[in-house]
Short mmCIF file of C-alpha atoms in Angstrom, two decimals:
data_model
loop_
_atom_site.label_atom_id
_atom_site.label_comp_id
_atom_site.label_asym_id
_atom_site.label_seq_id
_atom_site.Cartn_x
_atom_site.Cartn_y
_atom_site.Cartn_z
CA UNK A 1 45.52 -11.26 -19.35
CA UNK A 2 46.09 -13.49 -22.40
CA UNK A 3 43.43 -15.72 -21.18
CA UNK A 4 41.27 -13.00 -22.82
CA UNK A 5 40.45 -14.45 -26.24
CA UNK A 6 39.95 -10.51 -27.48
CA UNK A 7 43.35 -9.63 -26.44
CA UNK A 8 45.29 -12.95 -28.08
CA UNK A 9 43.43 -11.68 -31.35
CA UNK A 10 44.94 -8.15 -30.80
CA UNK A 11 48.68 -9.47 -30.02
CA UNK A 12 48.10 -11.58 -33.02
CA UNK A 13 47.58 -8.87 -35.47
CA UNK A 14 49.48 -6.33 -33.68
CA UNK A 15 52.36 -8.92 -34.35
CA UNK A 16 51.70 -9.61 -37.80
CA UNK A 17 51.23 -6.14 -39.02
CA UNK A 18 54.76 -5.20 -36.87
CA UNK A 19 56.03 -7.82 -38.83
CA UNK A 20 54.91 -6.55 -42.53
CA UNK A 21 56.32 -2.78 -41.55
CA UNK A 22 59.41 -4.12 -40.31
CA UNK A 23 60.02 -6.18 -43.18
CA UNK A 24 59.14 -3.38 -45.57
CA UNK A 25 61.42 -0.77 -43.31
CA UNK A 26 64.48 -2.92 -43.90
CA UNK A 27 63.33 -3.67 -47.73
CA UNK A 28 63.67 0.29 -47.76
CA UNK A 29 67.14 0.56 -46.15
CA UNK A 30 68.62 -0.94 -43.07
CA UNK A 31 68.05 2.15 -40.63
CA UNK A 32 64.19 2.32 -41.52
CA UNK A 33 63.91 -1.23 -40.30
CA UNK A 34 65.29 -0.50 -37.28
CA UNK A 35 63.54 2.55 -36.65
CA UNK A 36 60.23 0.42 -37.81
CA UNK A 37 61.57 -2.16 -34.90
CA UNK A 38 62.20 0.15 -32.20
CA UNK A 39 59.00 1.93 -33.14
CA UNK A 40 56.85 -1.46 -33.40
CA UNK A 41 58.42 -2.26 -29.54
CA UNK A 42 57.34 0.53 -28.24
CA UNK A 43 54.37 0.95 -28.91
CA UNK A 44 53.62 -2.43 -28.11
CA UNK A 45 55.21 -2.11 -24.45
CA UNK A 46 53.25 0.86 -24.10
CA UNK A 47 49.72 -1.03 -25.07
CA UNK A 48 51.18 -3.90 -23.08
CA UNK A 49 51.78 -1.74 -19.65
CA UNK A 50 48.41 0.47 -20.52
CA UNK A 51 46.35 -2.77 -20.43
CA UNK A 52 48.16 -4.31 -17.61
CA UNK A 53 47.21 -1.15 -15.85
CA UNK A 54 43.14 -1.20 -16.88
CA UNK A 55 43.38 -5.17 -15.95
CA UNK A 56 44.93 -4.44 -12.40
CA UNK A 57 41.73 -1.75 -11.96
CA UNK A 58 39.36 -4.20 -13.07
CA UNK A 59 40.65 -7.06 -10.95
CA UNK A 60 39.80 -4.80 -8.16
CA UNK A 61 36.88 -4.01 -8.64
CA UNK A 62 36.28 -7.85 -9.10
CA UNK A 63 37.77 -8.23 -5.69
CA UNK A 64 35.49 -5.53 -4.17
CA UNK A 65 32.59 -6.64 -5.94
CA UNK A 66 32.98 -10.29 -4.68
CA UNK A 67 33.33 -8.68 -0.91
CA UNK A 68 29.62 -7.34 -1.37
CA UNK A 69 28.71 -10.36 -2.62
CA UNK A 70 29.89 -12.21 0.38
CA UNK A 71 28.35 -9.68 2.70
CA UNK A 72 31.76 -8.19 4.18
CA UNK A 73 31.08 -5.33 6.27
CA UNK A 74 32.71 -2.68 4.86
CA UNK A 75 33.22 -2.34 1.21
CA UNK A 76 35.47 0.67 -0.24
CA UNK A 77 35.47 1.47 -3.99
CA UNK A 78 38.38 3.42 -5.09
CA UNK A 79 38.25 6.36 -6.94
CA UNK A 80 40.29 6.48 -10.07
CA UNK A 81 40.84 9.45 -13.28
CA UNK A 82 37.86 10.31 -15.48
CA UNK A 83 37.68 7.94 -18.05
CA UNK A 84 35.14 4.76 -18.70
CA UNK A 85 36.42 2.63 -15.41
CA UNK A 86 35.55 5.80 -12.96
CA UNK A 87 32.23 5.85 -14.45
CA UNK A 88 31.96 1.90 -13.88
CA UNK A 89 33.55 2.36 -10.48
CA UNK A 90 30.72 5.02 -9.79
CA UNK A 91 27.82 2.50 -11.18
CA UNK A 92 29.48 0.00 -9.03
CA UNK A 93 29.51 2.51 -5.36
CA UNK A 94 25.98 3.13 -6.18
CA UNK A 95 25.23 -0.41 -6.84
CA UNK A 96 26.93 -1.35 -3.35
CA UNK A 97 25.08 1.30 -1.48
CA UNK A 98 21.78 -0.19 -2.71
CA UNK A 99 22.34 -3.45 -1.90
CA UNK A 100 23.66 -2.36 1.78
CA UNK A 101 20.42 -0.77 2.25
CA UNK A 102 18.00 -3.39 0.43
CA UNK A 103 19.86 -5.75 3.02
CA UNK A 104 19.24 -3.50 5.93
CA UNK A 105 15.80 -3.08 4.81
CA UNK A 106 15.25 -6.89 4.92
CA UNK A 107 16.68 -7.40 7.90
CA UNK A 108 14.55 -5.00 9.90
CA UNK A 109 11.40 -6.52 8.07
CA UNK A 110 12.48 -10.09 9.14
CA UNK A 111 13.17 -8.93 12.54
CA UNK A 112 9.57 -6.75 12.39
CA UNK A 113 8.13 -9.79 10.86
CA UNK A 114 9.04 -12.14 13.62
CA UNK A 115 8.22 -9.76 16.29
CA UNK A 116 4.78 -9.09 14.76
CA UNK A 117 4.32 -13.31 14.68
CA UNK A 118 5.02 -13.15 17.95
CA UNK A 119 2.64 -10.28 19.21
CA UNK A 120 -0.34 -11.84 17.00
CA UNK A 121 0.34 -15.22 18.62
CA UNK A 122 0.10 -13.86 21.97
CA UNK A 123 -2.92 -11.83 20.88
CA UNK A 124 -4.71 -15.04 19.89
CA UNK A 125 -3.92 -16.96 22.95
CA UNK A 126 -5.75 -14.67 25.27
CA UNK A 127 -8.85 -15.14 23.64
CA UNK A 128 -7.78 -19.14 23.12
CA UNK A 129 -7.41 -19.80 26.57
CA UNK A 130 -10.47 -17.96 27.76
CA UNK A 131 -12.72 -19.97 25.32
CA UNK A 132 -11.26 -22.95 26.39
CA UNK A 133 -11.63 -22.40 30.25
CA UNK A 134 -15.41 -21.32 29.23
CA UNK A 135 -15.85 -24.76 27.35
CA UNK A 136 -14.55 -27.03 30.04
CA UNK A 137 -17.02 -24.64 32.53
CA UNK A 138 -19.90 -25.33 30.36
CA UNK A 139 -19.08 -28.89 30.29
CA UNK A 140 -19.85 -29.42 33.86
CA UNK A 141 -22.54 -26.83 34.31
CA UNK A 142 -26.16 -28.01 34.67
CA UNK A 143 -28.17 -25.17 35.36
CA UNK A 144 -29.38 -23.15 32.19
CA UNK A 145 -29.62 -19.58 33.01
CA UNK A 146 -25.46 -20.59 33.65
CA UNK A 147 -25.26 -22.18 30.83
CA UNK A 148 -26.50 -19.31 28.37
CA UNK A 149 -24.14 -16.73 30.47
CA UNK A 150 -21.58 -18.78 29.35
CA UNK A 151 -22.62 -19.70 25.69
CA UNK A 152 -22.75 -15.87 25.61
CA UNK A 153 -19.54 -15.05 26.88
CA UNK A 154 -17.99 -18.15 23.98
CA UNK A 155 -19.55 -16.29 21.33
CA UNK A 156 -18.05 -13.10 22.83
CA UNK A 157 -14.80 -14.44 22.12
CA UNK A 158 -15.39 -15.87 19.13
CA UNK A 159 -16.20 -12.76 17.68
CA UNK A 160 -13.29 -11.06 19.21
CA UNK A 161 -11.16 -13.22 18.21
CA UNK A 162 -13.05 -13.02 14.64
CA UNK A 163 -12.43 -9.20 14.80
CA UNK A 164 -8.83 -9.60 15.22
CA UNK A 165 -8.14 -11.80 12.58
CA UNK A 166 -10.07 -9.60 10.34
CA UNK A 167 -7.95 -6.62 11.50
CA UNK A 168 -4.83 -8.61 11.32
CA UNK A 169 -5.41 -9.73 7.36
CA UNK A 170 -6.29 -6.11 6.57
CA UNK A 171 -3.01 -5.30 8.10
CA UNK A 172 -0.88 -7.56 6.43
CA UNK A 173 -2.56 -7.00 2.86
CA UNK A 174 -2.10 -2.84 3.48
CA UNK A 175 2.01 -3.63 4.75
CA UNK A 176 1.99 -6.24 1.26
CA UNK A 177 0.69 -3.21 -0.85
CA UNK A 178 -1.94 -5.22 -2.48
CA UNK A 179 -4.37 -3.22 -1.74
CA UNK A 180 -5.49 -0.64 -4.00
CA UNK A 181 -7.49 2.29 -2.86
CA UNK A 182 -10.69 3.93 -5.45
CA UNK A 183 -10.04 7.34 -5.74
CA UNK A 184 -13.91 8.80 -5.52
CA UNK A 185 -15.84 11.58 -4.14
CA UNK A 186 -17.36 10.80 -0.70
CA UNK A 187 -19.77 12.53 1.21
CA UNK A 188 -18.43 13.15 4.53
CA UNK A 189 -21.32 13.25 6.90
CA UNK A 190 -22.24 9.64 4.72
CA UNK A 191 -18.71 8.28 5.72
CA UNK A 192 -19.58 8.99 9.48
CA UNK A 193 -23.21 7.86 8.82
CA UNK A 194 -21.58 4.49 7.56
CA UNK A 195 -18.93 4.14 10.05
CA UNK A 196 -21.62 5.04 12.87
CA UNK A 197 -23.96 1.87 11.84
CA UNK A 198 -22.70 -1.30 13.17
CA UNK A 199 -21.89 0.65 16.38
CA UNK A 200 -25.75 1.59 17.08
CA UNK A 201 -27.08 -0.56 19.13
CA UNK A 202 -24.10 -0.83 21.39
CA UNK A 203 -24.17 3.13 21.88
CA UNK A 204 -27.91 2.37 22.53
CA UNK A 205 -27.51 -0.19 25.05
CA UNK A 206 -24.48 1.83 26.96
CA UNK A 207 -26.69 4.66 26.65
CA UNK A 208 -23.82 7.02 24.44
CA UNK A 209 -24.69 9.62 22.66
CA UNK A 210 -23.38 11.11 19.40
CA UNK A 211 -23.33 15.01 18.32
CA UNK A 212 -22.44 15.50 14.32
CA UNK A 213 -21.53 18.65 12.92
CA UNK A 214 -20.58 18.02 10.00
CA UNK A 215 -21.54 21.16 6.76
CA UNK A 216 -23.61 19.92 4.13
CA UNK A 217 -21.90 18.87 0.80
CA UNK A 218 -18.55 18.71 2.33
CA UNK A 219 -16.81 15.84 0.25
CA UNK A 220 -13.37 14.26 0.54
CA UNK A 221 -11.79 11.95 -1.86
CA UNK A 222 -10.82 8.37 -1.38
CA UNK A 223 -12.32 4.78 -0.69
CA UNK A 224 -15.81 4.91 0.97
CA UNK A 225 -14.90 1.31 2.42
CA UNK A 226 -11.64 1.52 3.48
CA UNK A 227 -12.26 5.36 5.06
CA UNK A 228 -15.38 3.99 6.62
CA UNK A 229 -13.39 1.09 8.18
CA UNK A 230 -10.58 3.87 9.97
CA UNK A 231 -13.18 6.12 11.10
CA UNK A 232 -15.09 2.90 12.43
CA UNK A 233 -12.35 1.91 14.89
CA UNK A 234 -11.84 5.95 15.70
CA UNK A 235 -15.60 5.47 16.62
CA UNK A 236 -14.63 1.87 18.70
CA UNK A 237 -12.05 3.48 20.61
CA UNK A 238 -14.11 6.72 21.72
CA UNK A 239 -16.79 4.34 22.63
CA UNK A 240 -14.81 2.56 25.04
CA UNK A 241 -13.52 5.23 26.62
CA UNK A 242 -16.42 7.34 27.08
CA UNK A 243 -18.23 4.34 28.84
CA UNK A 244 -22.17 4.41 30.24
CA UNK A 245 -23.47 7.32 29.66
CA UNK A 246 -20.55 9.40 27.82
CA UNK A 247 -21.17 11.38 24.72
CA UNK A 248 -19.27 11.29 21.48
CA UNK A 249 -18.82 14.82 19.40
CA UNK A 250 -17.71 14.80 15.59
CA UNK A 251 -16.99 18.16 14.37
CA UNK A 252 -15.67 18.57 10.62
CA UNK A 253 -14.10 21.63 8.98
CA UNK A 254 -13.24 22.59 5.71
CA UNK A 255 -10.68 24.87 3.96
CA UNK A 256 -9.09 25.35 0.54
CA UNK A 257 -6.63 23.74 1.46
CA UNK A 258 -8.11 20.58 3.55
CA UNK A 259 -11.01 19.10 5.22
CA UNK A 260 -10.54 17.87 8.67
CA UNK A 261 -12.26 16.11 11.07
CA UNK A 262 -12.41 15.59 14.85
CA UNK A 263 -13.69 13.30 16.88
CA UNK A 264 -14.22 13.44 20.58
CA UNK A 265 -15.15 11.52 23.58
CA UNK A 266 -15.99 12.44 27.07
CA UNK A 267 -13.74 9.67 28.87
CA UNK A 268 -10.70 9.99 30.93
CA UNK A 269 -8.40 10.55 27.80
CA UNK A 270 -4.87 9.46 27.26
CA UNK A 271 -2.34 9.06 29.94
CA UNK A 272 0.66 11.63 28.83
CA UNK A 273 3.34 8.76 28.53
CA UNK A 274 0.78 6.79 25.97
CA UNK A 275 0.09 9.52 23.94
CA UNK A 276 3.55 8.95 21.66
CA UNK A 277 2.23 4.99 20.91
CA UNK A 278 -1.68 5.53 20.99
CA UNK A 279 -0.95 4.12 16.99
CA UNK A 280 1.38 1.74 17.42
CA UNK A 281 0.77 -1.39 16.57
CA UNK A 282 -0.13 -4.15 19.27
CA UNK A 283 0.19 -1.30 21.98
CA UNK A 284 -2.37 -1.25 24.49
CA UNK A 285 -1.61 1.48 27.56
CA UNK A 286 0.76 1.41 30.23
CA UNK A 287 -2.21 0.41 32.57
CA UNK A 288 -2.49 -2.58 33.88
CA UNK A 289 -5.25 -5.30 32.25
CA UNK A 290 -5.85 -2.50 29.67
CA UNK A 291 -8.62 -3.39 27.12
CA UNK A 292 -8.13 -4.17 23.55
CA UNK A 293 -5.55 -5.57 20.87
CA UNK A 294 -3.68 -2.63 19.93
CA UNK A 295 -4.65 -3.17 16.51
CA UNK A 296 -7.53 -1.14 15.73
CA UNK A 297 -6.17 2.58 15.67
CA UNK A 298 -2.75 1.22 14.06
CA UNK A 299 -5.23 -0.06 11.11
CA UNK A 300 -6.74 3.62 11.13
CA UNK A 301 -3.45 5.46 10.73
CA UNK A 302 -2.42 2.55 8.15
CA UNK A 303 -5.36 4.01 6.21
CA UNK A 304 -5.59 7.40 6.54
CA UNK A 305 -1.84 8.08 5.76
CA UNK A 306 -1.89 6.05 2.57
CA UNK A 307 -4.94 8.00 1.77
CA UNK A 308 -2.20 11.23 1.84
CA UNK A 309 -3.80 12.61 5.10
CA UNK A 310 -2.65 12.79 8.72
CA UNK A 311 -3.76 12.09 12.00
CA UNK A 312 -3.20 12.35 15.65
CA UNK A 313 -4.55 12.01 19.14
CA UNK A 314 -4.62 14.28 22.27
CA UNK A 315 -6.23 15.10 25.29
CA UNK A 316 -8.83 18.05 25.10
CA UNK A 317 -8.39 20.78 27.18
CA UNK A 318 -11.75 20.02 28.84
CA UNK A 319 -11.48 16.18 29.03
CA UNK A 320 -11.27 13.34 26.81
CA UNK A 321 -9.76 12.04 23.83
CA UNK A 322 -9.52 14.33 20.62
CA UNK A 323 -9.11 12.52 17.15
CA UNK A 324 -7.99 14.65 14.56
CA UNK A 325 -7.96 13.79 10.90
CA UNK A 326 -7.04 15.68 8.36
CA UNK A 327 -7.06 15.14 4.33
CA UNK A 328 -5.62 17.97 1.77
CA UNK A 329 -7.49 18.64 -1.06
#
């Protein structure tokens, strides 16, 4: 305790100012002196035992601060009278609390983290491997109608795997929160027209059609790109599933309160134990050599709930998948 410079500077005038009143008490008459003495002792024993106290209370907290510090696994900050150390000892509980669940928090990510490096490696391999077995084909194959089937089926991979890259950066800059969305007005039957466009000429050539009802004017608000990009893989994923010859339908509604959109296809629809993970990321079905990364529809929910909306997947009474998104005003 009197390794605190602030409290040898106390003792020292406490003493010296004793000193002067007990030296004027006995001036006065010998029973004011001692009175002055007694006095002087007392209270000094009492500041002495009042500070002891306060240092005992912060030499615990000390202790219980250095046990967070170290990571101990359960830390326990004692409650004490109102006064200034109960409203340090409260700081310091909520401090603790924080920190437990900042570390949690961390944890979890490095353990998400991992996993995801994991799944993306795996993810890249398939497509790896595949390319590489075409190449070392290619290398002994002479004729040339066999040699463009496979040239084809390189690039095919090549742009898979260019896809999934692409998804995979979006990802990780949407989980980094560098992205920033543009808050603007957007057309919604020009969102569907623009998400719809790169997908054309496949529909055309797997002979898919597409029904849009959407009611003229309705607008939502958000980023053109980014809402264009979710809807886009909606789009992807009825495509598949609807196959040669299916039919896609994209309805839209609008209230006061939202405007909502739903997008069908006329495929097989989800099997009931997938439906809970249809948006999970890197999930693909519970079928066996089921098609795609998992990626694309966990990019669309990314989206479409940090644009404040919802959305959600089911099987339509009458077949297929039903998309439903929905943004409030």
């Amino acid at each position: 305790m009197l390794r605190n410079k602030e409290i040898r500077q106390f003792a020292a005038l406490y003493a010296g100012l004793s000193a002067v009143f007990i030296a004027v008490g006995f001036a006065a008459g010998k029973e004011t002196g001692v009175l002055m003495l007694a006095f002087a002792t007392a209270l000094g024993a009492a500041c002495f035992l009042m500070t002891r106290a306060r240092y005992r209370s912060i030499g615990e907290m000390s202790e219980q601060i250095d046990r967070v510090l170290h990571d101990a696994d359960a830390v326990y900050i004692s409650e004490s009278e109102e006064g200034e150390l109960s409203i340090l000892q409260s700081e310091i509980t909520k401090m603790t609390v924080r920190i437990r669940e900042q570390n949690d928090a961390l944890k979890r990510e490095r353990e998400h983290l991992a996993d995801s490096l994991a799944d993306i490696a795996h993810q890249l391999r398939t497509p790896l491997t595949s390319a590489n077995l075409v190449l070392s084909l290619l290398e002994g194959e002479h004729e040339e109608g066999r040699r463009k089937a496979l040239l084809r089926e390189t690039e095919e991979l090549l742009a898979q795997m260019d896809w999934l890259i692409g998804a995979l950066l979006k990802l990780s800059r949407l989980d980094a929160g560098i992205v920033t969305f543009q808050n603007e007005r957007i057309d919604v039957r020009a969102l569907i027209d623009s998400a719809l466009r790169p997908l054309l000429i496949p529909m055309e050539l797997h002979d898919i059609s597409v029904q849009i009802g959407v009611p003229e004017g309705t607008c939502i608000s958000g980023d053109a790109l980014w809402l264009s990009e979710a809807v886009r893989n909606i789009l992807k994923n009825c495509m598949e599933s609807a196959g040669d010859g299916g039919k896609i339908t994209i309805e839209c509604e609008d209230t006061l309160l939202f405007t909502q959109l739903m997008l069908r296809d006329s495929g097989a629809g989800f099997d009931p134990q997938d439906l809970p993970r249809v948006f999970d990321r890197f999930y693909r079905g519970g079928k066996d050599g089921a098609s795609g990364y998992g990626i694309g529809l966990a990019l669309c929910k990314t989206i479409i709930v940090r644009h404040g909306g919802t959305i959600t997947a089911k099987n339509h009474s009458c077949g297929g998948a039903v998309f439903t998104l929905r943004f409030p005003k």
